[in-house]
Short mmCIF file of C-alpha atoms in Angstrom, two decimals:
data_model
loop_
_atom_site.label_atom_id
_atom_site.label_comp_id
_atom_site.label_asym_id
_atom_site.label_seq_id
_atom_site.Cartn_x
_atom_site.Cartn_y
_atom_site.Cartn_z
CA MET A 801 102.43 105.98 122.62
CA LYS A 802 104.68 105.74 125.67
CA ASN A 803 105.00 109.51 126.22
CA ASN A 804 106.76 109.05 129.57
CA TYR A 805 109.73 107.48 127.77
CA ILE A 806 109.75 110.25 125.16
CA GLU A 807 109.84 112.82 127.96
CA GLU A 808 112.59 110.86 129.72
CA PHE A 809 114.71 110.74 126.56
CA VAL A 810 114.18 114.46 125.92
CA LYS A 811 115.32 115.31 129.46
CA MET A 812 118.46 113.19 129.08
CA THR A 813 119.41 114.78 125.74
CA VAL A 814 118.09 118.34 126.01
CA ASP A 815 121.59 119.81 126.36
CA THR A 816 123.15 117.55 123.71
CA PRO A 817 120.53 116.66 121.06
CA LYS A 818 121.21 113.39 119.30
CA LYS A 819 121.63 113.15 115.54
CA ALA A 820 119.62 110.24 114.10
CA TYR A 821 120.04 108.34 110.83
CA VAL A 822 117.25 106.04 109.57
CA ARG A 823 117.64 103.77 106.55
CA SER A 824 114.73 101.68 105.26
CA PHE A 825 114.83 98.65 102.99
CA GLY A 826 112.14 96.83 101.02
CA CYS A 827 108.54 97.62 100.19
CA GLN A 828 106.68 100.91 100.37
CA LEU A 829 105.07 99.89 103.66
CA ASN A 830 108.56 99.61 105.08
CA ILE A 831 109.47 103.01 103.64
CA SER A 832 106.34 104.41 105.29
CA ASP A 833 107.32 102.85 108.62
CA GLY A 834 110.75 104.43 108.24
CA GLU A 835 109.15 107.84 107.77
CA LYS A 836 107.17 107.28 110.96
CA ILE A 837 110.31 106.28 112.85
CA LYS A 838 111.84 109.57 111.71
CA GLY A 839 108.75 111.38 112.98
CA LEU A 840 109.03 109.64 116.34
CA LEU A 841 112.73 110.50 116.67
CA LYS A 842 112.03 114.12 115.75
CA SER A 843 109.35 114.27 118.48
CA MET A 844 112.05 113.10 120.88
CA GLY A 845 114.23 116.09 120.06
CA CYS A 846 116.57 114.26 117.67
CA ILE A 847 118.11 116.00 114.66
CA LEU A 848 117.70 113.90 111.52
CA THR A 849 120.77 113.38 109.35
CA ASP A 850 121.43 111.66 106.02
CA ASP A 851 125.01 110.82 107.00
CA GLU A 852 125.47 107.68 109.09
CA ASN A 853 129.02 108.78 109.93
CA ASP A 854 127.62 111.91 111.59
CA ALA A 855 124.93 110.07 113.57
CA ASP A 856 124.60 109.36 117.29
CA ILE A 857 121.72 106.97 116.60
CA ILE A 858 121.41 104.62 113.62
CA ILE A 859 118.26 102.63 112.95
CA LEU A 860 118.12 100.17 110.07
CA ASN A 861 114.50 99.41 109.15
CA THR A 862 114.71 96.01 107.48
CA CYS A 863 112.93 93.76 104.98
CA ALA A 864 112.42 90.00 105.25
CA VAL A 865 110.71 89.12 101.97
CA ARG A 866 113.80 87.35 100.60
CA GLU A 867 116.77 85.91 102.46
CA ASN A 868 119.25 87.84 100.31
CA ALA A 869 117.66 91.02 101.71
CA GLU A 870 118.53 89.79 105.19
CA ASP A 871 122.06 88.87 104.10
CA ARG A 872 122.50 92.39 102.77
CA VAL A 873 121.47 93.90 106.12
CA PHE A 874 123.80 91.58 108.02
CA GLY A 875 126.61 92.77 105.77
CA ILE A 876 125.82 96.41 106.52
CA VAL A 877 125.53 95.72 110.26
CA GLY A 878 128.88 93.95 110.17
CA SER A 879 130.51 96.97 108.54
CA MET A 880 129.16 99.19 111.33
CA LYS A 881 131.46 97.52 113.84
CA LYS A 882 134.13 100.02 112.78
CA LEU A 883 131.76 102.96 113.35
CA LYS A 884 131.06 101.70 116.85
CA GLU A 885 134.77 101.41 117.58
CA LEU A 886 135.32 105.00 116.44
CA LYS A 887 132.32 106.25 118.43
CA PRO A 888 131.55 103.94 121.41
CA SER A 889 128.53 106.07 122.38
CA LEU A 890 126.87 105.35 119.01
CA ILE A 891 123.49 103.60 119.42
CA ILE A 892 122.62 101.09 116.69
CA GLY A 893 119.12 99.68 116.41
CA ILE A 894 117.51 97.29 113.93
CA SER A 895 113.77 97.35 113.25
CA GLY A 896 111.35 96.00 110.66
CA CYS A 897 110.15 92.68 109.31
CA MET A 898 113.53 91.00 109.69
CA THR A 899 113.68 91.53 113.44
CA ALA A 900 110.09 90.39 113.96
CA GLN A 901 111.49 86.86 113.68
CA GLU A 902 112.65 85.59 117.07
CA HIS A 903 115.58 83.57 115.68
CA ILE A 904 116.89 86.67 113.87
CA ALA A 905 116.73 88.76 117.05
CA GLU A 906 118.67 86.03 118.85
CA LYS A 907 121.25 85.83 116.05
CA ILE A 908 121.83 89.59 116.24
CA LYS A 909 122.25 89.45 120.01
CA LYS A 910 124.81 86.65 119.80
CA SER A 911 126.78 87.62 116.70
CA TYR A 912 126.61 91.42 116.40
CA PRO A 913 127.62 93.05 119.71
CA GLN A 914 127.71 96.47 118.03
CA VAL A 915 123.88 96.39 117.91
CA ASP A 916 122.19 97.92 120.97
CA PHE A 917 118.55 96.95 120.35
CA VAL A 918 116.12 95.22 118.01
CA VAL A 919 112.44 96.05 117.65
CA GLY A 920 109.71 94.36 115.60
CA THR A 921 107.28 95.92 113.15
CA SER A 922 104.47 95.98 115.71
CA ALA A 923 106.48 97.30 118.64
CA LEU A 924 107.94 100.48 117.15
CA SER A 925 106.36 102.57 119.89
CA SER A 926 108.88 101.00 122.29
CA ILE A 927 111.78 102.80 120.54
CA PRO A 928 111.76 105.68 123.10
CA ARG A 929 112.04 103.17 125.95
CA LEU A 930 114.80 101.20 124.24
CA LEU A 931 116.78 104.36 123.46
CA SER A 932 116.38 105.64 127.02
CA GLU A 933 117.63 102.34 128.38
CA CYS A 934 120.62 102.48 126.03
CA LEU A 935 121.53 105.92 127.41
CA LYS A 936 121.35 104.43 130.91
CA GLY A 937 123.86 101.74 129.92
CA GLN A 938 121.70 98.73 129.05
CA LYS A 939 123.72 96.39 126.84
CA PHE A 940 121.01 94.95 124.61
CA GLY A 941 117.30 95.64 124.37
CA VAL A 942 114.67 93.72 122.43
CA ASP A 943 110.93 94.09 121.82
CA ILE A 944 109.25 92.01 119.12
CA SER A 945 105.82 91.91 120.75
CA GLU A 946 102.48 92.08 118.89
CA TYR A 947 100.56 94.36 117.83
CA ASP A 948 100.24 98.00 118.82
CA ASP A 949 99.82 99.48 115.31
CA PHE A 950 102.14 102.31 116.21
CA SER A 951 102.02 103.58 112.64
CA GLN A 952 98.47 104.88 113.14
CA GLU A 953 99.60 107.25 115.85
CA THR A 954 102.78 108.88 114.59
CA VAL A 955 103.24 111.85 112.27
CA GLN A 956 105.57 110.96 109.41
CA VAL A 957 108.63 112.89 108.32
CA ARG A 958 107.96 112.36 104.63
CA ASP A 959 110.74 111.97 102.11
CA SER A 960 108.69 113.80 99.45
CA SER A 961 106.82 117.09 99.53
CA PHE A 962 104.30 116.02 96.89
CA LYS A 963 103.96 112.20 97.03
CA ALA A 964 102.57 110.62 100.20
CA SER A 965 102.01 107.03 101.23
CA VAL A 966 99.05 106.28 103.49
CA PRO A 967 98.80 102.81 105.05
CA ILE A 968 95.14 101.82 105.27
CA MET A 969 95.65 98.37 106.80
CA PHE A 970 98.33 96.20 108.36
CA GLY A 971 99.14 92.50 108.16
CA CYS A 972 97.96 89.73 105.86
CA ASN A 973 95.67 86.70 106.12
CA ASN A 974 96.62 84.97 102.87
CA PHE A 975 99.56 82.76 103.87
CA CYS A 976 100.91 82.25 100.38
CA THR A 977 103.31 79.34 100.76
CA TYR A 978 106.36 81.35 99.59
CA CYS A 979 105.72 84.43 101.76
CA ILE A 980 106.94 85.33 105.25
CA VAL A 981 104.80 88.48 105.60
CA PRO A 982 101.92 87.08 107.71
CA TYR A 983 104.48 85.79 110.21
CA VAL A 984 106.28 89.11 110.59
CA ARG A 985 103.41 91.60 110.17
CA GLY A 986 100.56 89.65 111.72
CA ARG A 987 96.93 89.31 110.69
CA GLU A 988 94.93 91.91 108.78
CA ARG A 989 93.93 94.99 110.76
CA SER A 990 92.12 97.82 108.96
CA ARG A 991 92.12 101.48 109.93
CA ARG A 992 88.83 103.33 110.24
CA GLN A 993 87.66 105.00 107.04
CA GLU A 994 87.14 108.35 108.75
CA ASP A 995 90.75 108.38 110.00
CA ILE A 996 92.10 107.67 106.52
CA VAL A 997 89.89 110.32 104.91
CA SER A 998 90.98 112.87 107.51
CA GLU A 999 94.67 112.10 106.90
CA VAL A 1000 94.32 112.39 103.12
CA LYS A 1001 92.40 115.68 103.41
CA LYS A 1002 95.26 117.18 105.40
CA LEU A 1003 97.83 115.91 102.90
CA VAL A 1004 95.94 117.42 99.97
CA GLN A 1005 95.55 120.71 101.85
CA ASN A 1006 99.33 120.67 102.35
CA GLY A 1007 99.92 120.37 98.61
CA TYR A 1008 100.43 116.64 98.09
CA LYS A 1009 99.63 115.58 94.53
CA GLU A 1010 99.86 111.79 94.76
CA ILE A 1011 98.31 109.66 97.50
CA MET A 1012 99.46 106.04 97.55
CA LEU A 1013 97.22 103.80 99.66
CA LEU A 1014 99.24 100.93 101.14
CA GLY A 1015 98.47 97.51 102.52
CA GLN A 1016 99.91 94.04 102.27
CA ASN A 1017 96.66 93.15 100.50
CA VAL A 1018 95.10 96.56 100.03
CA ASN A 1019 91.88 95.49 98.37
CA SER A 1020 90.94 93.23 101.29
CA TYR A 1021 90.65 96.42 103.34
CA GLY A 1022 87.71 96.23 105.73
CA ASN A 1023 87.25 92.44 105.66
CA ASP A 1024 88.18 92.30 109.34
CA LEU A 1025 85.58 94.99 110.05
CA GLY A 1026 82.83 92.89 108.50
CA GLU A 1027 81.94 95.58 105.96
CA LYS A 1028 81.14 94.57 102.39
CA ASN A 1029 82.92 96.46 99.60
CA ALA A 1030 84.81 98.56 102.16
CA PHE A 1031 87.71 99.31 99.83
CA PRO A 1032 85.59 100.59 96.92
CA LYS A 1033 83.65 102.71 99.44
CA LEU A 1034 86.91 104.14 100.74
CA LEU A 1035 88.08 105.00 97.22
CA ARG A 1036 84.80 106.79 96.51
CA ALA A 1037 85.07 108.74 99.77
CA LEU A 1038 88.63 109.84 98.93
CA ASP A 1039 87.59 110.73 95.38
CA ARG A 1040 85.12 113.25 96.84
CA ILE A 1041 87.89 115.21 98.58
CA GLU A 1042 88.38 118.60 96.92
CA GLY A 1043 91.73 119.26 95.30
CA ASP A 1044 93.95 118.37 92.36
CA PHE A 1045 95.56 115.03 93.18
CA ILE A 1046 95.73 111.40 92.08
CA ILE A 1047 94.95 108.27 94.12
CA ARG A 1048 96.99 105.10 93.63
CA PHE A 1049 97.11 101.89 95.67
CA MET A 1050 99.16 98.72 96.12
CA SER A 1051 99.41 95.81 96.50
CA SER A 1052 96.26 94.11 95.24
CA HIS A 1053 95.26 90.47 95.39
CA PRO A 1054 93.36 89.00 92.42
CA LYS A 1055 90.92 87.14 94.66
CA ASP A 1056 89.70 90.49 96.00
CA ALA A 1057 89.65 92.33 92.65
CA THR A 1058 85.85 92.45 92.48
CA LYS A 1059 83.69 93.96 89.77
CA GLU A 1060 82.66 96.60 92.30
CA LEU A 1061 86.32 97.60 92.73
CA ILE A 1062 86.92 97.72 88.99
CA ASP A 1063 83.75 99.77 88.41
CA THR A 1064 84.90 102.16 91.14
CA ILE A 1065 88.28 102.68 89.45
CA PHE A 1066 86.58 103.65 86.21
CA GLU A 1067 83.94 105.84 87.85
CA CYS A 1068 86.23 107.87 90.15
CA ASP A 1069 87.97 110.84 88.53
CA LYS A 1070 90.97 110.89 90.87
CA VAL A 1071 91.69 107.15 91.04
CA ALA A 1072 94.51 106.23 88.65
CA LYS A 1073 93.54 104.21 85.61
CA HIS A 1074 96.02 101.47 86.37
CA LEU A 1075 95.85 98.25 88.35
CA HIS A 1076 98.77 96.23 89.66
CA LEU A 1077 97.37 92.69 89.70
CA PRO A 1078 99.99 90.11 90.78
CA LEU A 1079 99.61 86.87 88.81
CA GLN A 1080 102.70 85.06 90.23
CA SER A 1081 102.17 82.10 87.86
CA GLY A 1082 100.05 81.28 84.84
CA SER A 1083 99.69 77.65 85.95
CA SER A 1084 96.64 76.84 88.08
CA ASP A 1085 98.55 73.89 89.55
CA VAL A 1086 101.39 76.15 90.68
CA LEU A 1087 98.90 78.74 91.97
CA HIS A 1088 97.30 76.00 94.08
CA ARG A 1089 100.68 75.04 95.55
CA MET A 1090 101.32 78.72 96.20
CA ASN A 1091 97.96 78.91 98.06
CA ARG A 1092 96.95 81.89 95.94
CA ARG A 1093 93.24 80.96 96.09
CA TYR A 1094 92.42 81.71 92.46
CA THR A 1095 92.97 79.86 89.20
CA ALA A 1096 94.49 81.14 86.00
CA GLU A 1097 91.01 81.03 84.47
CA LYS A 1098 89.53 83.13 87.28
CA TYR A 1099 92.36 85.64 86.93
CA LEU A 1100 91.68 85.99 83.22
CA GLU A 1101 87.97 86.55 83.90
CA THR A 1102 88.98 89.61 85.94
CA VAL A 1103 91.25 90.83 83.14
CA ASP A 1104 88.50 90.29 80.58
CA TYR A 1105 86.07 92.37 82.65
CA ILE A 1106 88.61 95.20 82.83
CA ARG A 1107 89.32 95.02 79.08
CA SER A 1108 85.59 95.01 78.31
CA LYS A 1109 85.40 98.45 79.90
CA ASP A 1110 88.62 99.75 78.32
CA PRO A 1111 90.84 97.62 76.03
CA ASP A 1112 93.78 100.00 76.68
CA PHE A 1113 93.57 99.91 80.49
CA SER A 1114 97.04 99.69 82.04
CA LEU A 1115 97.86 96.47 83.89
CA THR A 1116 101.10 95.47 85.62
CA THR A 1117 101.91 92.30 87.52
CA ASP A 1118 104.32 90.30 89.70
CA LEU A 1119 105.66 86.92 88.57
CA ILE A 1120 107.70 84.22 90.30
CA VAL A 1121 109.81 82.07 87.98
CA GLY A 1122 110.97 78.65 89.14
CA PHE A 1123 108.59 77.94 92.02
CA PRO A 1124 109.47 74.44 93.36
CA ASN A 1125 108.93 71.81 90.66
CA GLU A 1126 107.65 74.28 88.07
CA THR A 1127 107.48 72.30 84.84
CA ASP A 1128 108.00 73.46 81.27
CA LYS A 1129 104.23 73.25 80.86
CA ASP A 1130 103.70 75.45 83.94
CA PHE A 1131 106.16 78.03 82.64
CA ASP A 1132 104.62 77.99 79.16
CA ALA A 1133 101.26 78.72 80.79
CA THR A 1134 102.79 81.84 82.35
CA LEU A 1135 104.14 82.96 78.97
CA ASP A 1136 100.72 82.37 77.41
CA ILE A 1137 99.04 84.68 79.91
CA ILE A 1138 101.70 87.36 79.47
CA LYS A 1139 101.09 87.29 75.71
CA ARG A 1140 97.31 87.37 76.17
CA VAL A 1141 97.10 90.09 78.82
CA LYS A 1142 99.89 92.24 77.35
CA TYR A 1143 101.00 93.89 80.59
CA ASP A 1144 102.58 97.31 80.37
CA ASN A 1145 105.20 96.15 82.84
CA ILE A 1146 106.06 93.11 84.95
CA TYR A 1147 108.08 92.69 88.12
CA SER A 1148 109.61 89.23 87.96
CA PHE A 1149 111.72 87.26 90.41
CA ILE A 1150 113.40 83.87 90.41
CA TYR A 1151 111.95 81.92 93.34
CA SER A 1152 114.06 82.27 96.46
CA LYS A 1153 113.59 79.79 99.31
CA ARG A 1154 112.37 81.59 102.43
CA SER A 1155 112.98 79.85 105.77
CA GLY A 1156 109.81 79.59 107.83
CA THR A 1157 107.47 79.25 104.85
CA ARG A 1158 105.75 76.09 103.61
CA ALA A 1159 107.34 76.35 100.17
CA ALA A 1160 110.80 76.13 101.73
CA GLU A 1161 110.00 72.55 102.74
CA MET A 1162 108.96 71.48 99.23
CA ASP A 1163 111.25 69.29 97.14
CA ASP A 1164 112.47 70.98 94.00
CA ALA A 1165 113.87 69.11 90.99
CA THR A 1166 114.18 72.21 88.79
CA THR A 1167 117.79 73.36 88.44
CA ASP A 1168 119.00 76.92 88.89
CA ASP A 1169 120.20 76.95 85.29
CA VAL A 1170 116.72 76.12 84.04
CA LYS A 1171 115.20 78.83 86.23
CA SER A 1172 117.67 81.41 84.93
CA GLN A 1173 116.99 80.42 81.32
CA ARG A 1174 113.24 80.76 81.92
CA MET A 1175 113.71 84.19 83.43
CA ARG A 1176 115.69 85.37 80.39
CA GLN A 1177 112.98 84.04 78.09
CA LEU A 1178 110.21 85.72 80.11
CA LEU A 1179 111.99 89.07 80.07
CA GLU A 1180 112.55 88.87 76.33
CA VAL A 1181 108.86 88.17 75.71
CA GLN A 1182 107.84 91.05 77.94
CA ARG A 1183 110.35 93.40 76.30
CA GLU A 1184 108.68 92.80 72.94
CA ILE A 1185 105.21 93.28 74.44
CA SER A 1186 106.17 96.53 76.17
CA SER A 1187 107.72 97.87 72.97
CA GLU A 1188 104.47 97.18 71.13
CA ASN A 1189 102.23 98.34 73.99
CA TYR A 1190 103.88 101.69 74.52
CA ARG A 1191 103.41 102.66 70.87
CA ARG A 1192 99.67 102.98 71.52
CA PHE A 1193 100.36 106.17 73.46
CA VAL A 1194 102.10 107.97 70.58
CA GLY A 1195 99.99 110.95 69.52
CA ARG A 1196 98.02 110.94 72.76
CA LYS A 1197 98.02 113.49 75.57
CA MET A 1198 99.04 112.13 78.98
CA ARG A 1199 98.81 113.84 82.34
CA VAL A 1200 102.10 113.40 84.18
CA LEU A 1201 103.17 114.06 87.75
CA VAL A 1202 106.80 115.14 87.38
CA ASP A 1203 108.97 113.57 90.08
CA ASP A 1204 112.62 113.97 89.02
CA ILE A 1205 115.09 115.10 86.40
CA SER A 1206 115.90 112.46 83.77
CA LYS A 1207 118.96 110.33 84.44
CA LYS A 1208 119.24 109.48 80.74
CA ARG A 1209 118.61 112.78 78.92
CA GLU A 1210 120.09 116.12 79.82
CA GLY A 1211 117.49 118.87 79.96
CA TYR A 1212 114.62 116.40 80.44
CA VAL A 1213 112.38 115.59 83.38
CA THR A 1214 110.59 112.34 84.18
CA GLY A 1215 107.38 111.32 85.88
CA LYS A 1216 104.48 108.88 85.92
CA SER A 1217 101.28 109.24 83.95
CA ASN A 1218 97.80 108.46 85.22
CA GLU A 1219 98.36 104.99 83.72
CA PHE A 1220 101.61 104.55 85.72
CA ILE A 1221 103.72 104.84 82.57
CA ILE A 1222 107.14 106.49 82.79
CA VAL A 1223 107.10 109.67 80.68
CA GLU A 1224 110.15 111.80 79.85
CA PHE A 1225 110.02 115.22 78.21
CA GLU A 1226 112.06 118.40 77.90
CA GLY A 1227 111.81 120.59 80.97
CA ASP A 1228 113.66 121.84 84.05
CA LYS A 1229 113.56 120.93 87.73
CA SER A 1230 111.03 123.68 88.52
CA LEU A 1231 108.40 121.25 87.17
CA ILE A 1232 109.13 118.63 89.85
CA GLY A 1233 106.06 118.12 92.02
CA GLN A 1234 103.67 119.53 89.41
CA PHE A 1235 101.26 118.02 86.91
CA ALA A 1236 102.04 118.53 83.23
CA ASP A 1237 100.11 117.70 80.06
CA VAL A 1238 102.42 115.94 77.64
CA GLU A 1239 101.88 114.95 74.00
CA ILE A 1240 103.61 111.60 73.38
CA THR A 1241 105.95 111.57 70.41
CA ASP A 1242 107.94 108.35 70.75
CA ALA A 1243 107.88 105.01 72.61
CA MET A 1244 110.48 102.62 74.00
CA ASN A 1245 110.10 99.34 75.88
CA TRP A 1246 110.30 100.96 79.31
CA ALA A 1247 109.01 104.52 78.85
CA VAL A 1248 107.54 107.04 76.41
CA LEU A 1249 108.89 110.41 75.26
CA GLY A 1250 106.90 113.56 74.63
CA ARG A 1251 106.69 117.33 74.67
CA MET A 1252 104.86 119.47 77.16
CA ILE A 1253 101.70 121.08 75.81
#
């Protein structure tokens, strides 16, 4: 960390502390980075605010997974021109995956003069320098260098007092043909197990009830360290920490979902009995063109091993509909797997061309209308499966971490069960942040209802 720039910024603002507003977009890793940016700004003497109109510093922490996410940010940045006119001293910075792309940084410099600096995902520790230079009158600063893993060094200002995300690795080596992540977050770099265990111990001691382990491909943790089964070993080490808490993780890659990992999930008391296992497509041909490095058959072998240990085990997945030249046969193969696996939930997306990826260069004869029709059909199939699936919980007791009041039912609270199922039951906000045992009385296609025992 460049402490000299932090000290310089503090000296320049000690008499007039700056109010800082940070807004993060995208995945949970991005949200975690945003919390670390807040921590960095707080260490610089800034006062955090939730009101951009009240801020002296605005940092937008961006996502680049889909181009419409970038378009959304550009729209927000464009609207901030008025803020800058009303307050010329306002400092506007853009960070995150979007700005890690050199052509995006150049576009911002040329087309958005209200922006004072851009900084990439792996150069966040340069924020104190960039802010100090802004105060000195520099017109535009940029740092999209690689890779200082700033996020290992900074204390987060967490958005929750009971749910904490803990990145265990950074970057990705997979190079799926539709994905920009390896280009904007770099290659896989794993943190040391002892550092992760130490961080989680402190969180548990401070009352955190849910620990979410994060990585672009979390179950490849430790591959770069040359250690076999490093992720299962990490889970077992965390499971030994004293305290009442639950361990979750995302995102997983099917090629790294080993039997050792699955056995570990079942054998550890504190590891959630749920696995998010992105399929993306049920067609082995499409998976090959996606460079997913597994076949549909291999994926199903993993599912079968899980089901052999517990037929009710909760599985969720990601699916891309309409990958270039997806045929009716390819799509039917996806539906077949959905019907066979019976996921509790799916996260599905119509394929969106992403500049800079190999898939963006592929010809595509499938029309948008066909893709939309397939998406509607997929969602209808899954809706029926979820309605059937969730009925299996009726009459059972589920342990729920309450995280909010219900938006749908007055006098109810909502939370996630060990199985990552949404549970709603009668209760007040004093239960938020606590575990509750709930007997399930009814099921819908997106959640279950119950009463607290």
